[in-house]
PDB file of C-alpha atoms in Angstrom:
ATOM      1  CA  UNK A   1     -35.468-273.316 -83.354  1.00  0.00           C
ATOM      2  CA  UNK A   2     -33.977-270.439 -81.430  1.00  0.00           C
ATOM      3  CA  UNK A   3     -36.267-268.517 -79.002  1.00  0.00           C
ATOM      4  CA  UNK A   4     -38.002-265.438 -80.376  1.00  0.00           C
ATOM      5  CA  UNK A   5     -38.610-261.991 -78.107  1.00  0.00           C
ATOM      6  CA  UNK A   6     -41.001-259.294 -78.858  1.00  0.00           C
ATOM      7  CA  UNK A   7     -40.241-255.865 -79.517  1.00  0.00           C
ATOM      8  CA  UNK A   8     -41.511-253.475 -76.768  1.00  0.00           C
ATOM      9  CA  UNK A   9     -42.715-251.131 -79.733  1.00  0.00           C
ATOM     10  CA  UNK A  10     -44.376-252.892 -82.507  1.00  0.00           C
ATOM     11  CA  UNK A  11     -44.575-256.193 -80.365  1.00  0.00           C
ATOM     12  CA  UNK A  12     -43.321-258.346 -83.357  1.00  0.00           C
ATOM     13  CA  UNK A  13     -41.287-261.212 -82.572  1.00  0.00           C
ATOM     14  CA  UNK A  14     -37.230-261.355 -83.382  1.00  0.00           C
ATOM     15  CA  UNK A  15     -34.026-262.989 -82.248  1.00  0.00           C
ATOM     16  CA  UNK A  16     -32.589-261.618 -79.067  1.00  0.00           C
ATOM     17  CA  UNK A  17     -29.308-260.555 -80.621  1.00  0.00           C
ATOM     18  CA  UNK A  18     -31.751-258.292 -83.150  1.00  0.00           C
ATOM     19  CA  UNK A  19     -32.951-256.135 -80.339  1.00  0.00           C
ATOM     20  CA  UNK A  20     -31.503-253.247 -78.700  1.00  0.00           C
ATOM     21  CA  UNK A  21     -29.902-253.527 -75.179  1.00  0.00           C
ATOM     22  CA  UNK A  22     -32.265-252.213 -72.426  1.00  0.00           C
ATOM     23  CA  UNK A  23     -35.212-250.927 -74.122  1.00  0.00           C
ATOM     24  CA  UNK A  24     -35.412-254.071 -76.389  1.00  0.00           C
ATOM     25  CA  UNK A  25     -36.436-252.353 -79.666  1.00  0.00           C
ATOM     26  CA  UNK A  26     -36.196-254.054 -83.301  1.00  0.00           C
ATOM     27  CA  UNK A  27     -34.020-251.947 -86.258  1.00  0.00           C
ATOM     28  CA  UNK A  28     -37.268-250.553 -87.350  1.00  0.00           C
ATOM     29  CA  UNK A  29     -38.423-249.136 -84.338  1.00  0.00           C
ATOM     30  CA  UNK A  30     -35.057-247.754 -83.336  1.00  0.00           C
ATOM     31  CA  UNK A  31     -35.079-245.940 -86.679  1.00  0.00           C
ATOM     32  CA  UNK A  32     -38.605-244.550 -86.571  1.00  0.00           C
ATOM     33  CA  UNK A  33     -38.348-243.792 -82.902  1.00  0.00           C
ATOM     34  CA  UNK A  34     -34.864-242.732 -82.126  1.00  0.00           C
ATOM     35  CA  UNK A  35     -33.342-241.747 -78.723  1.00  0.00           C
ATOM     36  CA  UNK A  36     -32.959-237.951 -78.836  1.00  0.00           C
ATOM     37  CA  UNK A  37     -32.330-235.111 -76.064  1.00  0.00           C
ATOM     38  CA  UNK A  38     -35.151-233.282 -74.900  1.00  0.00           C
ATOM     39  CA  UNK A  39     -34.688-229.320 -75.999  1.00  0.00           C
ATOM     40  CA  UNK A  40     -35.522-228.243 -72.652  1.00  0.00           C
ATOM     41  CA  UNK A  41     -34.338-230.582 -69.740  1.00  0.00           C
ATOM     42  CA  UNK A  42     -31.673-232.412 -72.068  1.00  0.00           C
ATOM     43  CA  UNK A  43     -32.444-235.722 -70.692  1.00  0.00           C
ATOM     44  CA  UNK A  44     -32.814-238.604 -73.329  1.00  0.00           C
ATOM     45  CA  UNK A  45     -36.255-240.195 -74.465  1.00  0.00           C
ATOM     46  CA  UNK A  46     -37.810-242.128 -77.011  1.00  0.00           C
ATOM     47  CA  UNK A  47     -39.120-239.732 -79.753  1.00  0.00           C
ATOM     48  CA  UNK A  48     -42.668-240.431 -80.948  1.00  0.00           C
ATOM     49  CA  UNK A  49     -42.569-238.191 -83.832  1.00  0.00           C
ATOM     50  CA  UNK A  50     -40.157-235.717 -85.778  1.00  0.00           C
ATOM     51  CA  UNK A  51     -42.172-232.831 -84.832  1.00  0.00           C
ATOM     52  CA  UNK A  52     -41.973-233.995 -80.831  1.00  0.00           C
ATOM     53  CA  UNK A  53     -38.750-231.981 -79.461  1.00  0.00           C
ATOM     54  CA  UNK A  54     -39.510-232.419 -75.884  1.00  0.00           C
ATOM     55  CA  UNK A  55     -40.022-235.195 -73.463  1.00  0.00           C
ATOM     56  CA  UNK A  56     -43.475-235.911 -71.560  1.00  0.00           C
ATOM     57  CA  UNK A  57     -42.707-234.378 -68.420  1.00  0.00           C
ATOM     58  CA  UNK A  58     -41.521-230.918 -69.718  1.00  0.00           C
ATOM     59  CA  UNK A  59     -44.637-231.086 -72.257  1.00  0.00           C
ATOM     60  CA  UNK A  60     -46.749-231.208 -68.923  1.00  0.00           C
ATOM     61  CA  UNK A  61     -45.056-228.500 -67.363  1.00  0.00           C
ATOM     62  CA  UNK A  62     -45.367-226.341 -70.424  1.00  0.00           C
ATOM     63  CA  UNK A  63     -49.166-226.962 -70.231  1.00  0.00           C
ATOM     64  CA  UNK A  64     -49.134-225.864 -66.520  1.00  0.00           C
ATOM     65  CA  UNK A  65     -46.683-223.397 -66.081  1.00  0.00           C
ATOM     66  CA  UNK A  66     -45.719-222.299 -69.694  1.00  0.00           C
ATOM     67  CA  UNK A  67     -42.506-221.980 -71.615  1.00  0.00           C
ATOM     68  CA  UNK A  68     -39.270-222.416 -68.970  1.00  0.00           C
ATOM     69  CA  UNK A  69     -36.567-219.728 -68.439  1.00  0.00           C
ATOM     70  CA  UNK A  70     -32.646-220.819 -68.139  1.00  0.00           C
ATOM     71  CA  UNK A  71     -31.584-222.072 -64.790  1.00  0.00           C
ATOM     72  CA  UNK A  72     -29.364-219.638 -63.028  1.00  0.00           C
ATOM     73  CA  UNK A  73     -27.160-222.465 -62.256  1.00  0.00           C
ATOM     74  CA  UNK A  74     -26.940-224.724 -65.225  1.00  0.00           C
ATOM     75  CA  UNK A  75     -28.155-222.244 -67.731  1.00  0.00           C
ATOM     76  CA  UNK A  76     -30.428-225.218 -69.267  1.00  0.00           C
ATOM     77  CA  UNK A  77     -33.917-223.939 -70.336  1.00  0.00           C
ATOM     78  CA  UNK A  78     -35.717-226.069 -67.765  1.00  0.00           C
ATOM     79  CA  UNK A  79     -36.872-223.588 -65.005  1.00  0.00           C
ATOM     80  CA  UNK A  80     -40.659-223.759 -65.056  1.00  0.00           C
ATOM     81  CA  UNK A  81     -40.626-222.485 -61.355  1.00  0.00           C
ATOM     82  CA  UNK A  82     -38.482-219.688 -60.049  1.00  0.00           C
ATOM     83  CA  UNK A  83     -35.147-219.205 -61.264  1.00  0.00           C
ATOM     84  CA  UNK A  84     -33.770-223.051 -60.895  1.00  0.00           C
ATOM     85  CA  UNK A  85     -34.582-226.024 -62.677  1.00  0.00           C
ATOM     86  CA  UNK A  86     -35.911-228.691 -60.682  1.00  0.00           C
ATOM     87  CA  UNK A  87     -32.612-231.037 -60.723  1.00  0.00           C
ATOM     88  CA  UNK A  88     -30.406-228.105 -59.512  1.00  0.00           C
ATOM     89  CA  UNK A  89     -32.955-227.371 -56.940  1.00  0.00           C
ATOM     90  CA  UNK A  90     -33.267-230.928 -55.476  1.00  0.00           C
ATOM     91  CA  UNK A  91     -29.373-231.161 -55.714  1.00  0.00           C
ATOM     92  CA  UNK A  92     -28.918-227.971 -53.898  1.00  0.00           C
ATOM     93  CA  UNK A  93     -31.478-229.079 -51.114  1.00  0.00           C
ATOM     94  CA  UNK A  94     -29.661-232.549 -50.789  1.00  0.00           C
ATOM     95  CA  UNK A  95     -25.715-231.197 -51.030  1.00  0.00           C
ATOM     96  CA  UNK A  96     -26.007-227.650 -50.646  1.00  0.00           C
ATOM     97  CA  UNK A  97     -24.724-224.843 -53.015  1.00  0.00           C
ATOM     98  CA  UNK A  98     -23.092-225.575 -56.280  1.00  0.00           C
ATOM     99  CA  UNK A  99     -19.334-225.548 -56.924  1.00  0.00           C
ATOM    100  CA  UNK A 100     -17.557-224.606 -60.214  1.00  0.00           C
ATOM    101  CA  UNK A 101     -17.549-227.633 -62.868  1.00  0.00           C
ATOM    102  CA  UNK A 102     -13.765-228.725 -63.769  1.00  0.00           C
ATOM    103  CA  UNK A 103     -14.993-229.048 -67.489  1.00  0.00           C
ATOM    104  CA  UNK A 104     -17.260-226.244 -68.208  1.00  0.00           C
ATOM    105  CA  UNK A 105     -16.228-224.072 -65.461  1.00  0.00           C
ATOM    106  CA  UNK A 106     -19.936-223.067 -64.958  1.00  0.00           C
ATOM    107  CA  UNK A 107     -21.332-222.670 -61.171  1.00  0.00           C
ATOM    108  CA  UNK A 108     -23.576-225.982 -61.381  1.00  0.00           C
ATOM    109  CA  UNK A 109     -21.522-229.159 -60.041  1.00  0.00           C
ATOM    110  CA  UNK A 110     -22.774-230.045 -56.781  1.00  0.00           C
ATOM    111  CA  UNK A 111     -20.258-232.123 -54.589  1.00  0.00           C
ATOM    112  CA  UNK A 112     -21.683-235.543 -53.271  1.00  0.00           C
ATOM    113  CA  UNK A 113     -19.097-235.768 -50.663  1.00  0.00           C
ATOM    114  CA  UNK A 114     -18.544-239.453 -52.130  1.00  0.00           C
ATOM    115  CA  UNK A 115     -15.151-239.506 -54.226  1.00  0.00           C
ATOM    116  CA  UNK A 116     -16.802-243.057 -55.550  1.00  0.00           C
ATOM    117  CA  UNK A 117     -19.499-240.865 -57.437  1.00  0.00           C
ATOM    118  CA  UNK A 118     -17.019-238.461 -58.941  1.00  0.00           C
ATOM    119  CA  UNK A 119     -15.810-239.041 -62.584  1.00  0.00           C
ATOM    120  CA  UNK A 120     -12.244-240.034 -62.442  1.00  0.00           C
ATOM    121  CA  UNK A 121     -12.084-238.050 -59.477  1.00  0.00           C
ATOM    122  CA  UNK A 122     -13.344-234.931 -61.351  1.00  0.00           C
ATOM    123  CA  UNK A 123     -15.887-232.518 -59.693  1.00  0.00           C
ATOM    124  CA  UNK A 124     -18.270-232.157 -62.830  1.00  0.00           C
ATOM    125  CA  UNK A 125     -21.745-231.081 -63.339  1.00  0.00           C
ATOM    126  CA  UNK A 126     -24.581-233.312 -64.658  1.00  0.00           C
ATOM    127  CA  UNK A 127     -23.951-232.511 -68.557  1.00  0.00           C
ATOM    128  CA  UNK A 128     -20.270-232.871 -68.527  1.00  0.00           C
ATOM    129  CA  UNK A 129     -20.948-235.950 -66.796  1.00  0.00           C
ATOM    130  CA  UNK A 130     -23.174-237.378 -69.499  1.00  0.00           C
ATOM    131  CA  UNK A 131     -20.688-236.320 -72.036  1.00  0.00           C
ATOM    132  CA  UNK A 132     -17.732-237.720 -70.147  1.00  0.00           C
ATOM    133  CA  UNK A 133     -19.385-241.198 -69.780  1.00  0.00           C
ATOM    134  CA  UNK A 134     -20.675-241.276 -73.607  1.00  0.00           C
ATOM    135  CA  UNK A 135     -16.768-240.481 -74.247  1.00  0.00           C
ATOM    136  CA  UNK A 136     -15.556-243.528 -72.171  1.00  0.00           C
ATOM    137  CA  UNK A 137     -18.446-245.694 -73.709  1.00  0.00           C
ATOM    138  CA  UNK A 138     -17.150-244.545 -77.028  1.00  0.00           C
ATOM    139  CA  UNK A 139     -13.471-245.525 -76.144  1.00  0.00           C
ATOM    140  CA  UNK A 140     -14.607-248.568 -74.646  1.00  0.00           C
ATOM    141  CA  UNK A 141     -16.206-249.772 -77.769  1.00  0.00           C
ATOM    142  CA  UNK A 142     -13.411-248.586 -80.085  1.00  0.00           C
ATOM    143  CA  UNK A 143     -11.056-250.475 -77.827  1.00  0.00           C
ATOM    144  CA  UNK A 144     -13.244-253.379 -78.404  1.00  0.00           C
ATOM    145  CA  UNK A 145     -13.368-253.252 -81.735  1.00  0.00           C
ATOM    146  CA  UNK A 146      -9.621-252.708 -82.078  1.00  0.00           C
ATOM    147  CA  UNK A 147      -8.943-255.589 -79.902  1.00  0.00           C
ATOM    148  CA  UNK A 148     -11.093-258.007 -82.095  1.00  0.00           C
ATOM    149  CA  UNK A 149     -10.085-256.594 -85.173  1.00  0.00           C
ATOM    150  CA  UNK A 150      -6.374-257.202 -83.799  1.00  0.00           C
ATOM    151  CA  UNK A 151      -6.858-260.808 -82.731  1.00  0.00           C
ATOM    152  CA  UNK A 152      -8.145-261.382 -86.145  1.00  0.00           C
ATOM    153  CA  UNK A 153      -5.061-259.951 -87.716  1.00  0.00           C
ATOM    154  CA  UNK A 154      -2.969-261.880 -85.161  1.00  0.00           C
ATOM    155  CA  UNK A 155      -4.635-265.199 -86.020  1.00  0.00           C
ATOM    156  CA  UNK A 156      -4.220-264.698 -89.774  1.00  0.00           C
ATOM    157  CA  UNK A 157      -0.473-263.787 -89.191  1.00  0.00           C
ATOM    158  CA  UNK A 158       0.211-266.808 -87.445  1.00  0.00           C
ATOM    159  CA  UNK A 159      -1.526-269.100 -89.730  1.00  0.00           C
ATOM    160  CA  UNK A 160       0.947-267.363 -92.536  1.00  0.00           C
ATOM    161  CA  UNK A 161       3.633-267.841 -90.122  1.00  0.00           C
ATOM    162  CA  UNK A 162       2.714-271.537 -89.693  1.00  0.00           C
ATOM    163  CA  UNK A 163       2.653-271.799 -93.623  1.00  0.00           C
ATOM    164  CA  UNK A 164       5.764-269.887 -94.259  1.00  0.00           C
ATOM    165  CA  UNK A 165       7.921-271.369 -91.449  1.00  0.00           C
ATOM    166  CA  UNK A 166       8.687-267.862 -90.206  1.00  0.00           C
ATOM    167  CA  UNK A 167       8.749-266.974 -86.749  1.00  0.00           C
ATOM    168  CA  UNK A 168       9.292-263.135 -86.849  1.00  0.00           C
ATOM    169  CA  UNK A 169       5.371-262.529 -86.819  1.00  0.00           C
ATOM    170  CA  UNK A 170       5.037-264.400 -83.542  1.00  0.00           C
ATOM    171  CA  UNK A 171       6.001-261.240 -81.610  1.00  0.00           C
ATOM    172  CA  UNK A 172       2.906-259.282 -82.859  1.00  0.00           C
ATOM    173  CA  UNK A 173       0.707-258.600 -79.434  1.00  0.00           C
ATOM    174  CA  UNK A 174      -2.650-257.166 -79.657  1.00  0.00           C
ATOM    175  CA  UNK A 175      -1.994-254.927 -76.781  1.00  0.00           C
ATOM    176  CA  UNK A 176       0.053-252.863 -78.896  1.00  0.00           C
ATOM    177  CA  UNK A 177      -3.228-251.416 -80.597  1.00  0.00           C
ATOM    178  CA  UNK A 178      -4.621-250.716 -77.366  1.00  0.00           C
ATOM    179  CA  UNK A 179      -1.727-248.949 -76.103  1.00  0.00           C
ATOM    180  CA  UNK A 180      -0.887-246.694 -79.381  1.00  0.00           C
ATOM    181  CA  UNK A 181      -0.920-243.028 -79.344  1.00  0.00           C
ATOM    182  CA  UNK A 182      -3.851-243.287 -81.697  1.00  0.00           C
ATOM    183  CA  UNK A 183      -6.560-244.470 -79.238  1.00  0.00           C
ATOM    184  CA  UNK A 184      -5.607-241.450 -76.855  1.00  0.00           C
ATOM    185  CA  UNK A 185      -6.137-239.191 -79.737  1.00  0.00           C
ATOM    186  CA  UNK A 186      -9.365-240.744 -80.297  1.00  0.00           C
ATOM    187  CA  UNK A 187     -10.595-240.155 -76.684  1.00  0.00           C
ATOM    188  CA  UNK A 188      -9.544-236.436 -77.199  1.00  0.00           C
ATOM    189  CA  UNK A 189     -11.164-236.032 -80.411  1.00  0.00           C
ATOM    190  CA  UNK A 190     -14.548-237.709 -79.034  1.00  0.00           C
ATOM    191  CA  UNK A 191     -14.642-235.612 -76.034  1.00  0.00           C
ATOM    192  CA  UNK A 192     -13.760-232.081 -77.917  1.00  0.00           C
ATOM    193  CA  UNK A 193     -16.617-233.170 -80.257  1.00  0.00           C
ATOM    194  CA  UNK A 194     -18.837-233.751 -76.968  1.00  0.00           C
ATOM    195  CA  UNK A 195     -17.878-230.252 -75.834  1.00  0.00           C
ATOM    196  CA  UNK A 196     -18.169-228.778 -79.468  1.00  0.00           C
ATOM    197  CA  UNK A 197     -21.896-230.075 -79.574  1.00  0.00           C
ATOM    198  CA  UNK A 198     -22.451-228.892 -76.287  1.00  0.00           C
ATOM    199  CA  UNK A 199     -21.506-225.599 -76.672  1.00  0.00           C
ATOM    200  CA  UNK A 200     -23.290-225.249 -79.956  1.00  0.00           C
ATOM    201  CA  UNK A 201     -26.633-226.106 -77.982  1.00  0.00           C
ATOM    202  CA  UNK A 202     -25.885-223.937 -75.793  1.00  0.00           C
ATOM    203  CA  UNK A 203     -25.170-221.045 -78.405  1.00  0.00           C
ATOM    204  CA  UNK A 204     -28.424-222.047 -80.077  1.00  0.00           C
ATOM    205  CA  UNK A 205     -30.168-221.655 -76.767  1.00  0.00           C
ATOM    206  CA  UNK A 206     -28.813-218.189 -76.168  1.00  0.00           C
ATOM    207  CA  UNK A 207     -29.784-217.181 -79.747  1.00  0.00           C
ATOM    208  CA  UNK A 208     -33.050-218.554 -79.152  1.00  0.00           C
ATOM    209  CA  UNK A 209     -33.384-216.112 -75.983  1.00  0.00           C
ATOM    210  CA  UNK A 210     -31.911-213.245 -77.535  1.00  0.00           C
ATOM    211  CA  UNK A 211     -34.557-213.890 -80.437  1.00  0.00           C
ATOM    212  CA  UNK A 212     -37.321-214.051 -78.073  1.00  0.00           C
ATOM    213  CA  UNK A 213     -36.075-210.743 -76.188  1.00  0.00           C
ATOM    214  CA  UNK A 214     -35.735-208.723 -79.482  1.00  0.00           C
ATOM    215  CA  UNK A 215     -39.321-209.829 -80.328  1.00  0.00           C
ATOM    216  CA  UNK A 216     -40.741-208.674 -77.175  1.00  0.00           C
ATOM    217  CA  UNK A 217     -38.696-205.326 -77.412  1.00  0.00           C
ATOM    218  CA  UNK A 218     -40.125-204.735 -80.963  1.00  0.00           C
ATOM    219  CA  UNK A 219     -43.486-205.340 -79.554  1.00  0.00           C
ATOM    220  CA  UNK A 220     -43.038-202.951 -76.652  1.00  0.00           C
ATOM    221  CA  UNK A 221     -41.675-200.241 -79.179  1.00  0.00           C
ATOM    222  CA  UNK A 222     -44.849-200.984 -81.340  1.00  0.00           C
ATOM    223  CA  UNK A 223     -47.363-200.421 -78.423  1.00  0.00           C
ATOM    224  CA  UNK A 224     -45.515-197.420 -77.182  1.00  0.00           C
ATOM    225  CA  UNK A 225     -45.346-196.006 -80.524  1.00  0.00           C
ATOM    226  CA  UNK A 226     -49.270-196.831 -80.784  1.00  0.00           C
ATOM    227  CA  UNK A 227     -49.811-195.510 -77.339  1.00  0.00           C
ATOM    228  CA  UNK A 228     -48.170-192.205 -78.051  1.00  0.00           C
ATOM    229  CA  UNK A 229     -50.196-191.528 -81.382  1.00  0.00           C
ATOM    230  CA  UNK A 230     -53.334-192.153 -79.587  1.00  0.00           C
ATOM    231  CA  UNK A 231     -52.170-189.604 -76.824  1.00  0.00           C
ATOM    232  CA  UNK A 232     -51.100-187.158 -79.343  1.00  0.00           C
ATOM    233  CA  UNK A 233     -54.394-187.754 -81.458  1.00  0.00           C
ATOM    234  CA  UNK A 234     -56.380-187.006 -78.271  1.00  0.00           C
ATOM    235  CA  UNK A 235     -54.438-184.090 -77.145  1.00  0.00           C
ATOM    236  CA  UNK A 236     -55.136-182.377 -80.660  1.00  0.00           C
ATOM    237  CA  UNK A 237     -58.670-182.841 -80.314  1.00  0.00           C
ATOM    238  CA  UNK A 238     -58.805-181.465 -76.915  1.00  0.00           C
ATOM    239  CA  UNK A 239     -56.800-178.727 -78.360  1.00  0.00           C
ATOM    240  CA  UNK A 240     -59.169-178.018 -81.153  1.00  0.00           C
ATOM    241  CA  UNK A 241     -62.152-178.493 -78.871  1.00  0.00           C
ATOM    242  CA  UNK A 242     -60.765-176.027 -76.311  1.00  0.00           C
ATOM    243  CA  UNK A 243     -60.088-173.374 -79.431  1.00  0.00           C
ATOM    244  CA  UNK A 244     -63.384-173.698 -80.598  1.00  0.00           C
ATOM    245  CA  UNK A 245     -65.170-173.070 -77.144  1.00  0.00           C
ATOM    246  CA  UNK A 246     -62.927-170.113 -76.722  1.00  0.00           C
ATOM    247  CA  UNK A 247     -63.664-168.722 -80.037  1.00  0.00           C
ATOM    248  CA  UNK A 248     -67.411-169.241 -79.061  1.00  0.00           C
ATOM    249  CA  UNK A 249     -67.249-167.630 -75.816  1.00  0.00           C
ATOM    250  CA  UNK A 250     -65.344-164.653 -77.290  1.00  0.00           C
ATOM    251  CA  UNK A 251     -67.947-164.260 -79.966  1.00  0.00           C
ATOM    252  CA  UNK A 252     -70.607-164.561 -77.095  1.00  0.00           C
ATOM    253  CA  UNK A 253     -68.724-161.851 -75.428  1.00  0.00           C
ATOM    254  CA  UNK A 254     -68.454-159.364 -78.272  1.00  0.00           C
ATOM    255  CA  UNK A 255     -72.107-159.690 -78.955  1.00  0.00           C
ATOM    256  CA  UNK A 256     -72.839-159.190 -75.312  1.00  0.00           C
ATOM    257  CA  UNK A 257     -70.655-155.914 -75.435  1.00  0.00           C
ATOM    258  CA  UNK A 258     -72.673-154.577 -78.584  1.00  0.00           C
ATOM    259  CA  UNK A 259     -75.802-155.238 -76.814  1.00  0.00           C
ATOM    260  CA  UNK A 260     -74.491-153.333 -73.562  1.00  0.00           C
ATOM    261  CA  UNK A 261     -73.303-150.401 -75.761  1.00  0.00           C
ATOM    262  CA  UNK A 262     -76.780-150.530 -77.516  1.00  0.00           C
ATOM    263  CA  UNK A 263     -78.718-150.306 -74.033  1.00  0.00           C
ATOM    264  CA  UNK A 264     -76.565-147.767 -73.007  1.00  0.00           C
ATOM    265  CA  UNK A 265     -76.901-145.714 -75.953  1.00  0.00           C
ATOM    266  CA  UNK A 266     -80.585-146.023 -76.019  1.00  0.00           C
ATOM    267  CA  UNK A 267     -80.718-144.700 -72.126  1.00  0.00           C
ATOM    268  CA  UNK A 268     -78.549-141.679 -73.157  1.00  0.00           C
ATOM    269  CA  UNK A 269     -80.881-140.622 -75.626  1.00  0.00           C
ATOM    270  CA  UNK A 270     -83.847-141.134 -73.707  1.00  0.00           C
ATOM    271  CA  UNK A 271     -82.401-138.820 -71.136  1.00  0.00           C
ATOM    272  CA  UNK A 272     -81.298-136.319 -73.534  1.00  0.00           C
ATOM    273  CA  UNK A 273     -85.187-136.330 -74.656  1.00  0.00           C
ATOM    274  CA  UNK A 274     -86.695-135.835 -71.323  1.00  0.00           C
ATOM    275  CA  UNK A 275     -84.363-132.816 -70.519  1.00  0.00           C
ATOM    276  CA  UNK A 276     -85.348-130.815 -73.950  1.00  0.00           C
ATOM    277  CA  UNK A 277     -88.807-131.480 -73.594  1.00  0.00           C
ATOM    278  CA  UNK A 278     -90.951-128.013 -72.017  1.00  0.00           C
TER     279      UNK A 278
END
């Protein structure tokens, strides 16, 4: 009886061929918990639920430092502290200032001074390196599929050749399928798809940033209008109060003038009466 191995997620036992490479997950767990990219740092992680779009490390950083900003080098929204993400900060300390990436042309590729660590001799940033490696992996799998299918076809044609007595099928070589122009086209198409996907994600991040800024501008405008209306109401109230106080003072002043005139008139009448009396 063939040995059974436990899935690392559900712990049920399956044949070794039924488990995924590396993480050793069964088919159901691979569907329920797919490997996705973090919305912030862009690293791949095992998704626990559909609503969970960021990895555990970024979730902890959000709780500690709040929503991150775009990194000034790689433009990935993962700068929790300062203007640089942790990856670019560590690379800058270790390898010096960044250079222009030969793929995306952004100033975010760090030269490790070791040609063996370059991708086909190219100086690429972290995101472009991952994309390039994925393209190479897909090309390798495609070549493997072509090779296996060509071998099967070659065996069938050899068998047919032996049965029919012909010999012109013996010149068929499986290497022709590997060296065909279609394979190169597949590599180019896959690489372009990766670049388009990366650009779409960057565009989505830019749109989110613009929406956040527009939201903040709208909030500031509303706050400014509220403060302005409050200031105008306060000024109108002060002007009204000043007018009322001025009118009260003027009325009191007129009353005092009347009293002064009456006193003056009464004094004059008293003097005139004193002069006329014998």
